[in-house]
mmCIF file of C-alpha atoms in Angstrom:
data_model
loop_
_atom_site.group_PDB
_atom_site.id
_atom_site.type_symbol
_atom_site.label_atom_id
_atom_site.label_comp_id
_atom_site.label_asym_id
_atom_site.label_seq_id
_atom_site.Cartn_x
_atom_site.Cartn_y
_atom_site.Cartn_z
ATOM 1 C CA MET A 657 -0.031 -0.010 -0.159
ATOM 2 C CA LYS A 658 1.525 3.175 -1.022
ATOM 3 C CA LEU A 659 1.036 6.191 1.421
ATOM 4 C CA PRO A 660 1.522 10.016 0.922
ATOM 5 C CA ALA A 661 4.544 11.852 2.147
ATOM 6 C CA TYR A 662 2.620 13.817 4.793
ATOM 7 C CA TYR A 663 1.316 10.781 6.274
ATOM 8 C CA LYS A 664 4.640 9.033 6.397
ATOM 9 C CA GLU A 665 6.070 11.984 8.130
ATOM 10 C CA PHE A 666 3.379 11.884 10.806
ATOM 11 C CA LEU A 667 3.842 8.056 11.337
ATOM 12 C CA LYS A 668 7.712 8.883 12.118
ATOM 13 C CA ILE A 669 6.591 10.956 14.934
ATOM 14 C CA ALA A 670 3.455 8.965 16.176
ATOM 15 C CA ASN A 671 2.211 5.554 15.351
ATOM 16 C CA GLY A 672 -1.431 6.287 15.728
ATOM 17 C CA TYR A 673 -2.859 9.166 17.966
ATOM 18 C CA PRO A 674 -5.838 8.604 20.248
ATOM 19 C CA THR A 675 -8.124 11.374 21.085
ATOM 20 C CA TYR A 676 -9.272 11.440 24.745
ATOM 21 C CA ASN A 677 -12.247 12.605 26.888
ATOM 22 C CA ASP A 678 -14.955 14.547 24.914
ATOM 23 C CA ALA A 679 -12.875 14.866 21.856
ATOM 24 C CA VAL A 680 -15.008 15.689 18.640
ATOM 25 C CA GLU A 681 -12.148 14.339 16.191
ATOM 26 C CA PRO A 682 -11.523 10.544 15.848
ATOM 27 C CA SER A 683 -8.340 8.838 16.793
ATOM 28 C CA PHE A 684 -5.472 8.107 14.276
ATOM 29 C CA GLU A 685 -5.093 4.251 13.739
ATOM 30 C CA LYS A 686 -1.638 2.597 14.353
ATOM 31 C CA ILE A 687 -0.039 1.600 10.998
ATOM 32 C CA SER A 688 -0.944 -1.869 11.677
ATOM 33 C CA GLU A 689 -4.689 -1.027 11.778
ATOM 34 C CA ILE A 690 -4.943 1.004 8.508
ATOM 35 C CA GLN A 691 -6.617 -0.602 5.672
ATOM 36 C CA TYR A 692 -8.690 -0.129 2.560
ATOM 37 C CA LEU A 693 -12.269 1.007 3.288
ATOM 38 C CA ARG A 694 -13.427 -1.599 0.837
ATOM 39 C CA ASP A 695 -12.138 -4.371 3.172
ATOM 40 C CA PHE A 696 -13.189 -2.561 6.424
ATOM 41 C CA ASP A 697 -16.851 -1.396 5.397
ATOM 42 C CA PRO A 698 -17.946 -2.554 1.838
ATOM 43 C CA GLU A 699 -21.540 -1.714 2.792
ATOM 44 C CA THR A 700 -20.892 1.972 3.040
ATOM 45 C CA ILE A 701 -19.259 1.996 -0.505
ATOM 46 C CA GLN A 702 -22.308 0.123 -2.053
ATOM 47 C CA ILE A 703 -24.842 2.467 -0.269
ATOM 48 C CA TRP A 704 -23.136 5.375 -1.926
ATOM 49 C CA ILE A 705 -23.187 3.797 -5.207
ATOM 50 C CA LYS A 706 -26.823 2.426 -5.132
ATOM 51 C CA THR A 707 -28.006 5.928 -4.313
ATOM 52 C CA GLY A 708 -26.806 7.568 -7.360
ATOM 53 C CA ASN A 709 -23.554 8.867 -6.100
ATOM 54 C CA ALA A 710 -21.176 6.441 -8.000
ATOM 55 C CA GLU A 711 -18.384 9.052 -8.055
ATOM 56 C CA ILE A 712 -18.114 9.347 -4.463
ATOM 57 C CA GLY A 713 -18.555 5.439 -4.204
ATOM 58 C CA LYS A 714 -15.701 5.022 -6.687
ATOM 59 C CA LYS A 715 -13.343 7.421 -4.403
ATOM 60 C CA LEU A 716 -14.434 5.478 -1.234
ATOM 61 C CA ASN A 717 -13.489 2.227 -2.938
ATOM 62 C CA GLN A 718 -10.005 3.502 -3.410
ATOM 63 C CA SER A 719 -9.620 5.049 -0.074
ATOM 64 C CA ILE A 720 -7.579 4.054 2.835
ATOM 65 C CA ILE A 721 -9.087 4.456 6.266
ATOM 66 C CA ILE A 722 -6.331 5.844 8.822
ATOM 67 C CA VAL A 723 -8.544 7.543 11.368
ATOM 68 C CA GLY A 724 -11.781 6.623 13.384
ATOM 69 C CA LYS A 725 -12.217 2.833 12.456
ATOM 70 C CA GLN A 726 -14.441 2.462 15.688
ATOM 71 C CA GLU A 727 -15.603 5.924 15.748
ATOM 72 C CA GLU A 728 -18.472 7.879 14.209
ATOM 73 C CA GLN A 729 -16.296 9.677 11.635
ATOM 74 C CA TRP A 730 -13.289 8.584 9.541
ATOM 75 C CA PHE A 731 -10.465 10.342 7.901
ATOM 76 C CA LEU A 732 -9.640 8.720 4.481
ATOM 77 C CA LEU A 733 -6.548 9.081 2.168
ATOM 78 C CA ILE A 734 -7.440 8.715 -1.560
ATOM 79 C CA PRO A 735 -4.584 7.666 -3.784
ATOM 80 C CA PRO A 736 -4.055 9.443 -7.110
ATOM 81 C CA ILE A 737 -5.442 7.704 -9.939
ATOM 82 C CA ASP A 738 -2.765 8.789 -12.411
ATOM 83 C CA GLU A 739 0.778 10.500 -12.017
ATOM 84 C CA ASN A 740 -0.754 14.037 -12.652
ATOM 85 C CA ASP A 741 -3.133 13.761 -9.563
ATOM 86 C CA ASN A 742 -2.648 14.419 -6.002
ATOM 87 C CA TRP A 743 -3.655 12.483 -2.923
ATOM 88 C CA LYS A 744 -7.126 13.561 -1.553
ATOM 89 C CA TYR A 745 -7.731 13.794 2.210
ATOM 90 C CA TRP A 746 -11.315 13.471 3.240
ATOM 91 C CA LYS A 747 -13.279 13.790 6.555
ATOM 92 C CA PHE A 748 -16.219 11.434 6.151
ATOM 93 C CA ALA A 749 -19.193 10.609 8.367
ATOM 94 C CA SER A 750 -22.737 9.359 7.953
ATOM 95 C CA TRP A 751 -23.883 12.540 9.472
ATOM 96 C CA ILE A 752 -21.999 14.725 6.788
ATOM 97 C CA PRO A 753 -23.722 15.184 3.541
ATOM 98 C CA GLY A 754 -20.613 13.904 1.476
ATOM 99 C CA GLU A 755 -17.058 14.640 2.200
ATOM 100 C CA ILE A 756 -14.987 17.395 3.623
ATOM 101 C CA GLU A 757 -11.861 17.529 1.774
ATOM 102 C CA TYR A 758 -8.517 18.945 3.009
ATOM 103 C CA LYS A 759 -5.245 19.670 0.996
ATOM 104 C CA ASN A 760 -3.303 17.699 3.194
ATOM 105 C CA LEU A 761 -2.832 16.294 6.798
ATOM 106 C CA THR A 762 -1.474 19.844 7.958
ATOM 107 C CA GLU A 763 -4.636 21.623 6.820
ATOM 108 C CA TYR A 764 -6.694 19.117 8.620
ATOM 109 C CA PHE A 765 -4.620 19.488 11.803
ATOM 110 C CA LEU A 766 -4.958 23.144 11.684
ATOM 111 C CA ASP A 767 -8.703 23.079 11.111
ATOM 112 C CA THR A 768 -9.276 20.786 13.983
ATOM 113 C CA SER A 769 -7.016 22.691 16.371
ATOM 114 C CA LYS A 770 -9.121 25.987 15.954
ATOM 115 C CA GLY A 771 -11.495 24.736 18.617
ATOM 116 C CA ILE A 772 -8.897 24.139 21.216
ATOM 117 C CA GLU A 773 -8.201 27.154 23.445
#
């Protein structure tokens, strides 16, 4: 499984990252726990495809779940389809109408840290 440079750098610092107490954001999985979403939850992908959202279903089928496997929301890495594409970084949850896309992990961390004072 190929992984983006941002995520590899994060793994050098922390092999997983749990959230505690009443944290809203989900926990990062250890490297041994990440997997393709199609292997973890194929039903979610099929639901998106069957409801007329084939493009999102296609992206979900390619995605790697690195955050929140046992939580209410996930963070997904979506590999580029060809060499001119970039990795996609999605926050995804059943209660979000679609995905929230980030440019990279840094943007995600900065966005989620806004609520910390």
